[in-house]
Short mmCIF file of C-alpha atoms in Angstrom, two decimals:
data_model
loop_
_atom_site.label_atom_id
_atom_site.label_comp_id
_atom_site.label_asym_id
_atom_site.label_seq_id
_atom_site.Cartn_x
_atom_site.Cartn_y
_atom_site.Cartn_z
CA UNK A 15 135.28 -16.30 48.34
CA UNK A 16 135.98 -12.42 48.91
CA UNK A 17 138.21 -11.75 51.60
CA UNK A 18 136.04 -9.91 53.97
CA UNK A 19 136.97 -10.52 57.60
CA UNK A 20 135.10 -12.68 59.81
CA UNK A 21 134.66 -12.18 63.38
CA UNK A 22 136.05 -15.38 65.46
CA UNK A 23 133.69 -15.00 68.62
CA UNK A 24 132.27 -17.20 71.39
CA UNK A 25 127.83 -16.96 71.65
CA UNK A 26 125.84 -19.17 73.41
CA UNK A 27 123.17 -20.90 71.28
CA UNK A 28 120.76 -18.66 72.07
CA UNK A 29 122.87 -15.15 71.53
CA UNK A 30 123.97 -16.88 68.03
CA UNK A 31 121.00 -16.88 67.03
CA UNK A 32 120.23 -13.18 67.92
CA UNK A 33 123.29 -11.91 65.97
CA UNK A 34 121.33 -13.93 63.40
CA UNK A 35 118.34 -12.45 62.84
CA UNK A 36 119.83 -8.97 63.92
CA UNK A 37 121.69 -9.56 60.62
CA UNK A 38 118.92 -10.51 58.91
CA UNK A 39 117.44 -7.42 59.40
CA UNK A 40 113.43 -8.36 60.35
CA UNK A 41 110.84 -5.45 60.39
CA UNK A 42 108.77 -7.27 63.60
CA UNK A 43 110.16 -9.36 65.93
CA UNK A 44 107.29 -10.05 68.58
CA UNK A 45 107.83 -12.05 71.65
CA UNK A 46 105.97 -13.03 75.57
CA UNK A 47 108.69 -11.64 77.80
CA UNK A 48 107.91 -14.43 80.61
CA UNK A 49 109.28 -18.27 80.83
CA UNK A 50 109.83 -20.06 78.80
CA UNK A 51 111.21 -17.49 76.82
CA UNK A 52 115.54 -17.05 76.41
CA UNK A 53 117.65 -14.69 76.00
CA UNK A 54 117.34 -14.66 72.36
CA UNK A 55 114.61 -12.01 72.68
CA UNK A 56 115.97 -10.48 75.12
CA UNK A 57 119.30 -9.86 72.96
CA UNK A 58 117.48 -8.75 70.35
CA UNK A 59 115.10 -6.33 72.28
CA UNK A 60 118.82 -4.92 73.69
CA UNK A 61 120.00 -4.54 70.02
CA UNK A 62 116.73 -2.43 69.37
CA UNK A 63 116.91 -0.63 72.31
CA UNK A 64 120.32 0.63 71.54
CA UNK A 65 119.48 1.57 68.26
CA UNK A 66 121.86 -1.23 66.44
CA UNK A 67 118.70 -3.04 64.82
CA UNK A 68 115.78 -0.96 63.05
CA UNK A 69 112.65 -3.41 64.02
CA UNK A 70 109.70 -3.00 65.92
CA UNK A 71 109.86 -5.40 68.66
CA UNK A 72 106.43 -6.04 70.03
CA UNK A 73 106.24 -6.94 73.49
CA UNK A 74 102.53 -9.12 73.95
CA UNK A 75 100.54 -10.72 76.52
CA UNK A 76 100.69 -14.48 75.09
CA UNK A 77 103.17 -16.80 72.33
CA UNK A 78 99.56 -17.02 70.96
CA UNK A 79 99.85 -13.22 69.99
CA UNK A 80 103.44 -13.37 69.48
CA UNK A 81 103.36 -15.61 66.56
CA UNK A 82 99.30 -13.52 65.50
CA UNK A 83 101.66 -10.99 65.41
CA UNK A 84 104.26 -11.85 63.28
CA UNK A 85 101.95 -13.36 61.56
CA UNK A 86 100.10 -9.96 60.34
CA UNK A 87 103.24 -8.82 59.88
CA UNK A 88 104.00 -11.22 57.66
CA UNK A 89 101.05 -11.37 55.51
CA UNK A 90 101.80 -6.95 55.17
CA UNK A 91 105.00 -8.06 53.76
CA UNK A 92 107.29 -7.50 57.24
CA UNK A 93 110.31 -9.72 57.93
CA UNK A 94 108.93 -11.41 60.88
CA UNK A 95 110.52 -13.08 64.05
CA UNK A 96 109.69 -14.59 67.01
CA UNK A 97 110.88 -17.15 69.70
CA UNK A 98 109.57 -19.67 71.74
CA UNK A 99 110.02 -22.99 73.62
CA UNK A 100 108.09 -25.90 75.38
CA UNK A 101 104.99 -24.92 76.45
CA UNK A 102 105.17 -21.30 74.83
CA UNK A 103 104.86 -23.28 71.39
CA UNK A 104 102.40 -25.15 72.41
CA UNK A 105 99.93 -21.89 73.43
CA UNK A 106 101.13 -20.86 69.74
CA UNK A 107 99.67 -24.36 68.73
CA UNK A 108 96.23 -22.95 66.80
CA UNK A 109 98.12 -19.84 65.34
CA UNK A 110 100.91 -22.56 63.68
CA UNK A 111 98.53 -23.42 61.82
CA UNK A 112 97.07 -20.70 60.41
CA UNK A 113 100.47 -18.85 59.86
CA UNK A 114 101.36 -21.93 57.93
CA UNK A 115 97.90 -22.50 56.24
CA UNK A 116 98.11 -18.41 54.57
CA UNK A 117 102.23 -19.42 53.67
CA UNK A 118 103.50 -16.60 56.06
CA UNK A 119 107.23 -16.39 55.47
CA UNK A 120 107.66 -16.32 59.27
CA UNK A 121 111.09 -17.51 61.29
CA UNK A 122 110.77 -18.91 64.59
CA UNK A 123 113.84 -20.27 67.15
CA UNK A 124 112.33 -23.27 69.00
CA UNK A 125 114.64 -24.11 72.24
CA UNK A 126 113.61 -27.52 72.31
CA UNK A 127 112.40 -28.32 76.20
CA UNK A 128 110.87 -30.97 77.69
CA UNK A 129 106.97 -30.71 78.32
CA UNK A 130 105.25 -31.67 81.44
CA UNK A 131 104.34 -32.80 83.91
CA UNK A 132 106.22 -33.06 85.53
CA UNK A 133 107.78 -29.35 85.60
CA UNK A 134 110.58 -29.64 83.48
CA UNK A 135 113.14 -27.04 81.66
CA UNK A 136 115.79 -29.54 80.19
CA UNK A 137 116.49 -30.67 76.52
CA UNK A 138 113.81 -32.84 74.34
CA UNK A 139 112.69 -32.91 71.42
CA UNK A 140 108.88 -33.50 71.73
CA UNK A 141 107.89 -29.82 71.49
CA UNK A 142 109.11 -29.04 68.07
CA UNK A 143 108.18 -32.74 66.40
CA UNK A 144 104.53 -31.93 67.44
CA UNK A 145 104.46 -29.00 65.11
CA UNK A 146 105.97 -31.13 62.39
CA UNK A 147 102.47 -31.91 60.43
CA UNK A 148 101.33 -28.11 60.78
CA UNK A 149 102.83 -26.81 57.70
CA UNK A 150 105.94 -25.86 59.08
CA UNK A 151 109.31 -26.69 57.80
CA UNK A 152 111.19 -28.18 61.11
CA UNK A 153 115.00 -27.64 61.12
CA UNK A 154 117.64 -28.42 64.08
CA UNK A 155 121.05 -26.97 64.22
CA UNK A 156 123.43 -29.58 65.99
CA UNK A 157 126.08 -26.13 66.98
CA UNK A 158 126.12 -23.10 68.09
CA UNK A 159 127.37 -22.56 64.44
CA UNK A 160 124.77 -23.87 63.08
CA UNK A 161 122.41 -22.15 64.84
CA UNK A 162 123.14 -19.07 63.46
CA UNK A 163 124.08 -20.38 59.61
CA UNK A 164 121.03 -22.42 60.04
CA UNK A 165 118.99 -19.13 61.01
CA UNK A 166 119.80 -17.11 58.28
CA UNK A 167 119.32 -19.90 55.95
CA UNK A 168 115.72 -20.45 57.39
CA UNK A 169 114.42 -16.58 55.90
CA UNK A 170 115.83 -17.02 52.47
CA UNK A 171 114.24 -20.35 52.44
CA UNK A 172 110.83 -19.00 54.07
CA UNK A 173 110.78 -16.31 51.78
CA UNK A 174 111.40 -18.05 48.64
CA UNK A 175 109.01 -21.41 49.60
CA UNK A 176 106.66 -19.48 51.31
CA UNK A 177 106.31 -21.53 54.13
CA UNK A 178 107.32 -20.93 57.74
CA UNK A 179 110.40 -22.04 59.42
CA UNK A 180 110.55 -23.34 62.74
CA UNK A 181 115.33 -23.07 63.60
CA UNK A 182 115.25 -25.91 66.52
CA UNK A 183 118.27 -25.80 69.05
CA UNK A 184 118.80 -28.21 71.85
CA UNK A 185 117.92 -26.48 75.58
CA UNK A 186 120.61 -25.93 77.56
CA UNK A 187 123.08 -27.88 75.37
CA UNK A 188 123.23 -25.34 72.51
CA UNK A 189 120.78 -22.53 74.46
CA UNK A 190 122.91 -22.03 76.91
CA UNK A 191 126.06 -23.22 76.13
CA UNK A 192 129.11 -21.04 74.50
CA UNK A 193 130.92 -22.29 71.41
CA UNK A 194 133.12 -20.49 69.66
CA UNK A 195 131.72 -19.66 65.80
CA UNK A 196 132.48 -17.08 63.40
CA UNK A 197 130.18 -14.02 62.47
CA UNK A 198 130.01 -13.58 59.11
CA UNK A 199 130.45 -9.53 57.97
CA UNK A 200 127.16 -7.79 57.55
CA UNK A 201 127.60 -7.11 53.66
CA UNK A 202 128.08 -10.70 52.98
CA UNK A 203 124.78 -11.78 54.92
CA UNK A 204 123.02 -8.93 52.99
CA UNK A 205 124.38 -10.58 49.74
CA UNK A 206 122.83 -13.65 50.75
CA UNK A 207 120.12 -12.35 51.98
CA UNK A 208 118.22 -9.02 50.49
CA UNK A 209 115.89 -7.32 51.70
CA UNK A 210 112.69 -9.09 51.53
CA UNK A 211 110.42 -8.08 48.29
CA UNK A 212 108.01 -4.59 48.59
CA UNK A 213 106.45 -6.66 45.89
CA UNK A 214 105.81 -9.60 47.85
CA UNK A 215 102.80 -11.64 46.96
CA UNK A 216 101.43 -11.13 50.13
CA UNK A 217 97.30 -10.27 50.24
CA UNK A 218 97.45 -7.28 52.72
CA UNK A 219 98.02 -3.92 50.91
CA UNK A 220 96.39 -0.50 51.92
CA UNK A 221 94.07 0.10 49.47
CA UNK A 222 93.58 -3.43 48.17
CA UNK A 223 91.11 -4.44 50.73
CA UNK A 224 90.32 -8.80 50.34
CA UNK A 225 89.78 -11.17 53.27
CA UNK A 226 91.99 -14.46 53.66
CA UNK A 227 91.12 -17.31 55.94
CA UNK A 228 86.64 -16.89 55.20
CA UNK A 229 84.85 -19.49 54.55
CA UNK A 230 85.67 -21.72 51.04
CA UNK A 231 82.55 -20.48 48.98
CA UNK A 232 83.11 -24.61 48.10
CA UNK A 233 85.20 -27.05 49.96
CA UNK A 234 87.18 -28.35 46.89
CA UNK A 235 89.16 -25.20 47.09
CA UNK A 236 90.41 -25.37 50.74
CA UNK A 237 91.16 -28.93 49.67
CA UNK A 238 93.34 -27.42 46.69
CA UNK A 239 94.85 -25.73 48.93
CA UNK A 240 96.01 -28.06 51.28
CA UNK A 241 97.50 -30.19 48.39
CA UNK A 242 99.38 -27.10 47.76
CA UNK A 243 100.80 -26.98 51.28
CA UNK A 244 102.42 -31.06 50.42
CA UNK A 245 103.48 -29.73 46.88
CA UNK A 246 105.59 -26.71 48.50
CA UNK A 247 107.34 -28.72 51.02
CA UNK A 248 108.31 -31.23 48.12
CA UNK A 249 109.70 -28.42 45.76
CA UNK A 250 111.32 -26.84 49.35
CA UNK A 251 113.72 -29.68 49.41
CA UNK A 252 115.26 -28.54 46.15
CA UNK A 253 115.45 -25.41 47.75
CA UNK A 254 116.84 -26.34 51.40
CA UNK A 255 119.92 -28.08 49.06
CA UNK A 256 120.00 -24.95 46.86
CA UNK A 257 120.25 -22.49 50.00
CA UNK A 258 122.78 -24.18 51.66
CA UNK A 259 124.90 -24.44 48.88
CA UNK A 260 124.96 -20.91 47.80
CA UNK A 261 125.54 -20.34 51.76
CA UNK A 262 128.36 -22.43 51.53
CA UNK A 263 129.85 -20.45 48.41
CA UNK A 264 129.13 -17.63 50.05
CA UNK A 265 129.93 -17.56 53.71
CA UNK A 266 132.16 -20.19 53.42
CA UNK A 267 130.14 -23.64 55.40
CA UNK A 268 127.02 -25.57 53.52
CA UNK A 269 126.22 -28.93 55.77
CA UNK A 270 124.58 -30.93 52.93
CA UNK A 271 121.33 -29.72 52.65
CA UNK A 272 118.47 -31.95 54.45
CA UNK A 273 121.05 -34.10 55.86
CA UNK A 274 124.47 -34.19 56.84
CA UNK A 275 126.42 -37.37 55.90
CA UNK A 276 129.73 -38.89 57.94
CA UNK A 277 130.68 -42.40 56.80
CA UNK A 278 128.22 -43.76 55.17
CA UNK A 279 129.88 -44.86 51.91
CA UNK A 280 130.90 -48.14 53.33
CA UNK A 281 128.67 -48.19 55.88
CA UNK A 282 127.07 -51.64 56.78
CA UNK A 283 125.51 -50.01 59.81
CA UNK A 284 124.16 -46.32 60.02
CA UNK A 285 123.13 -44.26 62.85
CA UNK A 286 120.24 -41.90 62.59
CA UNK A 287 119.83 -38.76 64.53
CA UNK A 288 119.20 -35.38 64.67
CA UNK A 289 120.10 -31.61 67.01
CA UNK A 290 123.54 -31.04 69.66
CA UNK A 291 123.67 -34.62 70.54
CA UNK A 292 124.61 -35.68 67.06
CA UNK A 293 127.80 -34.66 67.77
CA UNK A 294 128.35 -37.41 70.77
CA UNK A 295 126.47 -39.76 68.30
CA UNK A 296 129.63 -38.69 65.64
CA UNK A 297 132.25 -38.87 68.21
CA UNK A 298 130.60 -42.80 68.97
CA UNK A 299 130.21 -43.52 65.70
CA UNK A 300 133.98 -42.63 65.50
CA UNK A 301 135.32 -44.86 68.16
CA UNK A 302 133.38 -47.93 66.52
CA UNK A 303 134.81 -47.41 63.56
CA UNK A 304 138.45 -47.50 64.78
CA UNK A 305 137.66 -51.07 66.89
CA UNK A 306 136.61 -52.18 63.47
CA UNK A 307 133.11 -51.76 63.03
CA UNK A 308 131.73 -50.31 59.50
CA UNK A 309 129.77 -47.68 60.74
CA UNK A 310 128.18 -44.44 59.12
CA UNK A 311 126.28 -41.25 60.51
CA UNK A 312 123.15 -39.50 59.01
CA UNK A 313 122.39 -36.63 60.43
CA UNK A 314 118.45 -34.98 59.91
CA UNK A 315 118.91 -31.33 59.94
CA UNK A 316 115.40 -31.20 58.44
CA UNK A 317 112.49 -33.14 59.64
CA UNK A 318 109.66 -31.17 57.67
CA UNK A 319 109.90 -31.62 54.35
CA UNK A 320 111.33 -35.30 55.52
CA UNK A 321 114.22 -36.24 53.80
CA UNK A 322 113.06 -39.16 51.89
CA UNK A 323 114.93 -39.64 49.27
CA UNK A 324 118.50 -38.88 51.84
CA UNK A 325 117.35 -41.81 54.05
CA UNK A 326 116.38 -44.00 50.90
CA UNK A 327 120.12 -43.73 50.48
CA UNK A 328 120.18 -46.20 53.66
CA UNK A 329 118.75 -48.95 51.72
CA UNK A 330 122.29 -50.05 51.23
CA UNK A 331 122.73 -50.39 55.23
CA UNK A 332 122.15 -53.97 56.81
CA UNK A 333 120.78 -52.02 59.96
CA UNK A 334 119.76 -48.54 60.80
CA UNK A 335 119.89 -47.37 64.57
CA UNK A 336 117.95 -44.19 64.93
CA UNK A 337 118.14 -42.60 68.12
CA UNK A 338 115.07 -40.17 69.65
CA UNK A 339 115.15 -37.63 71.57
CA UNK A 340 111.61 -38.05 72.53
CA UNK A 341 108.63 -40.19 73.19
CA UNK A 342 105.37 -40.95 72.12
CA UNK A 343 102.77 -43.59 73.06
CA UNK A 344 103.90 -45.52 69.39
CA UNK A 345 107.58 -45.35 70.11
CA UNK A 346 110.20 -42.22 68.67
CA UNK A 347 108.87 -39.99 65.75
CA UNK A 348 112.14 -40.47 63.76
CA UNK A 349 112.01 -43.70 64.49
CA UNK A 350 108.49 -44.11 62.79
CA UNK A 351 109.60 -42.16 60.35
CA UNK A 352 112.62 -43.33 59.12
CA UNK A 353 111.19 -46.95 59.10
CA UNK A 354 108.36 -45.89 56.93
CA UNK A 355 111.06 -44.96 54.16
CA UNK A 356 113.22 -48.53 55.19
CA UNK A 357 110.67 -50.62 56.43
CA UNK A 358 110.29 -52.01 60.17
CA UNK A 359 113.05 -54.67 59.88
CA UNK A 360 115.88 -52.65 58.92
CA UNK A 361 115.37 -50.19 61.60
CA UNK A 362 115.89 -50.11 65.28
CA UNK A 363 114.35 -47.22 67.37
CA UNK A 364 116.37 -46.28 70.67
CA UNK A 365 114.68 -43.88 72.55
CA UNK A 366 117.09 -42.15 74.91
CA UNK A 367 118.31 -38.54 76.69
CA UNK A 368 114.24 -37.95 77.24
CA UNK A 369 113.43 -35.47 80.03
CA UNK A 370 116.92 -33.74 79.40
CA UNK A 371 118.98 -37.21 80.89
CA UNK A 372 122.22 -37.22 79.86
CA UNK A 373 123.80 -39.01 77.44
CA UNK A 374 127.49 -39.14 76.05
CA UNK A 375 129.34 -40.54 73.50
CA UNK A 376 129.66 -43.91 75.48
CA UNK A 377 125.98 -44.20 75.98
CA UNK A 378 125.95 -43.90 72.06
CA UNK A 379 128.18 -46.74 71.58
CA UNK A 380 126.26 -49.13 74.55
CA UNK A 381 122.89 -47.82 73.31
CA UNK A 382 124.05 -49.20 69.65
CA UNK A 383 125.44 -52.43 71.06
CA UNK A 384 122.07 -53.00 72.55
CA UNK A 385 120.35 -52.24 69.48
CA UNK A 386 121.60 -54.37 67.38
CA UNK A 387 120.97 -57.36 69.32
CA UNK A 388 117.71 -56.16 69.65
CA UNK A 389 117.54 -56.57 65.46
CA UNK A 390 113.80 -54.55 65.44
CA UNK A 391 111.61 -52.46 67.61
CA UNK A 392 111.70 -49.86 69.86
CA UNK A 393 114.90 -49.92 72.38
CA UNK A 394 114.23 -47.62 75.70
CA UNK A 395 117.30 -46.59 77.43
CA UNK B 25 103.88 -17.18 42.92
CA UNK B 26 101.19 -14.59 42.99
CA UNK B 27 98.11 -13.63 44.84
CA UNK B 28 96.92 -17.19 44.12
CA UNK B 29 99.35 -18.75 46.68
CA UNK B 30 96.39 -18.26 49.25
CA UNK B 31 92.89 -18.35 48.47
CA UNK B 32 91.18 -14.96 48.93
CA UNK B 33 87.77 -13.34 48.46
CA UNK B 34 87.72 -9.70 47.23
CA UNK B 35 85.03 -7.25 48.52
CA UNK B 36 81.98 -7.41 46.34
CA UNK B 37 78.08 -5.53 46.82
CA UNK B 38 76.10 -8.77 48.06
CA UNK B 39 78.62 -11.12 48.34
CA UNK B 40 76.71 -12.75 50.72
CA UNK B 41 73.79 -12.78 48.44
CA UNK B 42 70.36 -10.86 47.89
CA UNK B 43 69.84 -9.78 52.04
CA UNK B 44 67.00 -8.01 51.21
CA UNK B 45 64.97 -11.61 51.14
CA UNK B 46 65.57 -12.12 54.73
CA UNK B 47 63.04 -8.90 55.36
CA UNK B 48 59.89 -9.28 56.68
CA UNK B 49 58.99 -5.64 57.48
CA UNK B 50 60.16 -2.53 54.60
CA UNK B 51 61.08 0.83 55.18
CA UNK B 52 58.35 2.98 53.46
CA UNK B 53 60.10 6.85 53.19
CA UNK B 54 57.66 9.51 52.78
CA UNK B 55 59.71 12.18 51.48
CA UNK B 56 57.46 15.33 51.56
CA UNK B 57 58.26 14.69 55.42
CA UNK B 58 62.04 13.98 55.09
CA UNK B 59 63.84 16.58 56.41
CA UNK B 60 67.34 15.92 54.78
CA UNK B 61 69.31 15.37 57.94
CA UNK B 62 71.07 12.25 57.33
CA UNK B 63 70.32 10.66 60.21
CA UNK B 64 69.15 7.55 59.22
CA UNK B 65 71.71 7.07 56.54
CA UNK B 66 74.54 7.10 59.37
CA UNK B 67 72.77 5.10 61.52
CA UNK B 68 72.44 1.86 59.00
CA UNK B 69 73.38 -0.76 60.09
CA UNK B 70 73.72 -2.52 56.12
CA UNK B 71 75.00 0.68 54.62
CA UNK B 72 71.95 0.50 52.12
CA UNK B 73 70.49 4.28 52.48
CA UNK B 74 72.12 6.80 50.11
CA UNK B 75 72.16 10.05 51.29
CA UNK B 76 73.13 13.06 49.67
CA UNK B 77 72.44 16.85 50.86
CA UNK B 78 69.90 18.62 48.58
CA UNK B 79 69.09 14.97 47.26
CA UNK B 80 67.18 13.38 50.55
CA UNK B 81 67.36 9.42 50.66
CA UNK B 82 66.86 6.11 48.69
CA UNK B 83 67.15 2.77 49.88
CA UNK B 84 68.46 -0.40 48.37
CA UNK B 85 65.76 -2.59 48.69
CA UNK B 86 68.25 -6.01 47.58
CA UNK B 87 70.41 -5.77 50.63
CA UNK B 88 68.05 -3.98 53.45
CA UNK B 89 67.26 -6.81 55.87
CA UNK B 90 64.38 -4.18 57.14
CA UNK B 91 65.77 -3.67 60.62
CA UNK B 92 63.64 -0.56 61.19
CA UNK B 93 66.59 1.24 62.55
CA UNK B 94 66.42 3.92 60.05
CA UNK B 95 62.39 4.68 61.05
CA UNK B 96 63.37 4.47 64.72
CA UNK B 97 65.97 6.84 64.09
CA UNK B 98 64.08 9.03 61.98
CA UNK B 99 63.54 12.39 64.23
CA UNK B 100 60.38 13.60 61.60
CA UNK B 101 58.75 10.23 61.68
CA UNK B 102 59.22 9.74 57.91
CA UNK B 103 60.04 5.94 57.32
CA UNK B 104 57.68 3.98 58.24
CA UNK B 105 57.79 -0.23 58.51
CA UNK B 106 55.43 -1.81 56.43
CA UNK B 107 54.74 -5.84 56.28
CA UNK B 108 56.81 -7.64 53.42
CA UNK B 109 54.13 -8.83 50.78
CA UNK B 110 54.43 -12.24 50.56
#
């Protein structure tokens, strides 16, 4: 690695991920100025106002015509941004999937919030693993590091897969919480990160006047289409690996691509979890292991594309113990979805932390106790 | 990765086929009476009339849907909406 100082700071989740995109240097950033916004717009509508970033920062009426917005922008070949949360993603809920459906290389922070009722601000994860069959690759940073690393990752790999990234970070527990984490210098981020293409394949030119999003003239090629959608999440995978590398190389920390791994080699147990909490999951996962238990860690750092083939690697495990962050009427998502690559009887689903309730590192290690005995199923705590 | 990445329709005359079936009543311009202005070539609605100065009009009977704008329009009385033979 070149020696070219780092700056050794302390951000909250939310102003990490600001320096971020400031770095990244987007064209549009749009954004609704009203809850449940953060300060991640508002930091970056600062850093316009005082001249330090060259964007247009589009303040709108909805987080429907935030994301329309950098959406057009998008498809004219802009570097686009935007930010949301909770219920804000949800009015964005029709756009995701058009932004998605015409491969807009957009990047979008989700603060992960609970939704109601009842009126709720703390941490969850059910907002952002409703968008995860929309098109969108789904990513959660488990640091305030992270966060930011994981940010500028998400517009090289938007750019190159041409699908849009959705940067998850827990509410509160990364949002609003300082870490300390190091700001890479400005000319290594540009290496990493050029300017995005003038020759981008993207339909809207002046002068080349064509519609996208009309009416099929036959069915079978909006199904094509949508079959291309599955086929560029399964080649983004390859990428997600190849991107975090390079950013590894480069700036100096890669996390293992789709995953991140702690343990697991001789692992006849292995917990399953993803965003801020993993690290109390890590720190439980720890303490077992020193009263003797063989215990590993996988953490999901991407949920869209779904890293099949990383949790395949399980097979090996006796159990798997994945814990949610969220609910649904059929149990946890990851749960689901991690026993659809393992099957039901290797994996236990404990649902736990929902509606922003705490849980620590000794909850972990209770919560797996329980779950074990439990051998299959859903476990609420 | 090209244009194909989406699927996209380019701007074509008729794409959404011959219009000019859909008419049940047609423009008839006398042009001894036309007066050159112009006016009914801005005011269609299917951008069918050409119109230049010195040249009077002519319509394109494939895509006029015969919404009798144009003879409304007309300030001489020079267009004049005749029933579609069937």
């Amino acid at each position: 690695m070149r020696q070219l100082a780092s700056l050794k700071t302390a951000l909250t989740g939310n102003y990490a991920v600001a320096y971020a995109v400031k770095m990244a240097k987007p064209h549009v950033i749009a954004a609704y100025p009203i809850t449940p916004q953060t300060t991640i717009v508002e930091k970056l509508s600062e850093f316009v106002a005082k001249g330090e970033l060259r964007a247009s920062f589009v303040n709108v009426e909805s987080e429907f015509s935030a994301l329309a917005t950098v959406y057009g922008a998008s498809m004219a070949g802009a570097r686009a941004f935007t930010a949301t949360s909770s219920h804000g993603l949800f009015y964005m809920y029709e756009m995701l999937w058009w932004a998605a459906g015409s491969r807009a290389p957009i990047v979008m922070a989700v603060v992960t919030r609970t939704v109601g009722p009842p009126w709720n601000i703390h941490d969850e994860h059910n907002d952002i693993l409703a968008i995860r069959d929309s098109g969108w690759a789904v990513a959660m940073a488990s640091s305030v590091q992270e966060a930011f690393d994981l940010t500028v990752q998400a517009f090289r790999l938007a750019e190159k897969a041409y699908i849009p990234v959705a940067v998850g970070l827990d509410g509160f527990v990364l949002s609003h919480t300082v870490e300390t984490l190091e700001l890479p210098p400005q000319e290594l981020v540009d290496e990493f990160l050029p300017p995005r293409s003038p020759n981008a394949p993207m339909p809207l030119r002046p002068g080349l006047p064509l519609t996208f999003g009309n009416i099929p003239s036959d069915d079978r090629i909006h199904a094509e289409h949508l079959k291309r959608i599955y086929w560029a999440h399964q080649e983004a995978k390859k990428a997600i690996k190849e991107i975090d590398a390079e950013y590894g190389k480069l700036l100096g920390r890669s996390y293992g691509g789709l995953v991140e791994r702690r343990w697991l080699e001789d692992a006849k147990y292995a917990v399953v979890c993803m965003g801020a909490w993993c690290g109390d999951a890590e720190a439980a996962v720890e303490s077992l292991r020193r009263e003797g238990v063989p215990v590993g860690l996988m953490r999901l750092r991407f949920i869209r594309p779904f890293p099949d083939e990383e949790v395949a690697e399980l097979e090996a495990a006796e159990k798997v113990v994945v814990f949610d962050r969220d609910i649904t009427p059929a149990g946890g998502v990851l749960g689901r979805e991690v026993a659809s690559v393992l099957g039901r009887d290797k994996v236990v689903d404990v649902v736990a932390g929902i509606a922003g309730v705490d849980f620590k590192a000794s909850d972990f290690k209770a919560a797996f106790r329980k779950a074990l005995e439990a051998e299959k199923g859903v476990v609420l705590i | 990765m090209g244009l194909e990445l989406i699927p996209i329709s380019r701007p074509a005359p008729g794409s959404g086929g011959l219009t000019g079936t859909w008419r049940t009543l047609k423009p008839l311009v006398d042009l001894a009476k036309c007066i050159d202005c112009g006016i009914c070539w801005l005011y269609c609605p299917e951008a069918v009339i050409d119109w230049e100065k010195g040249k009077k009009i002519s319509i394109d009977y494939a895509y006029c849907k015969g919404c009798g704008i144009c003879a409304h329009e007309c300030p001489v009385k020079a267009i004049e909406m005749a029933p579609e033979e069937t």
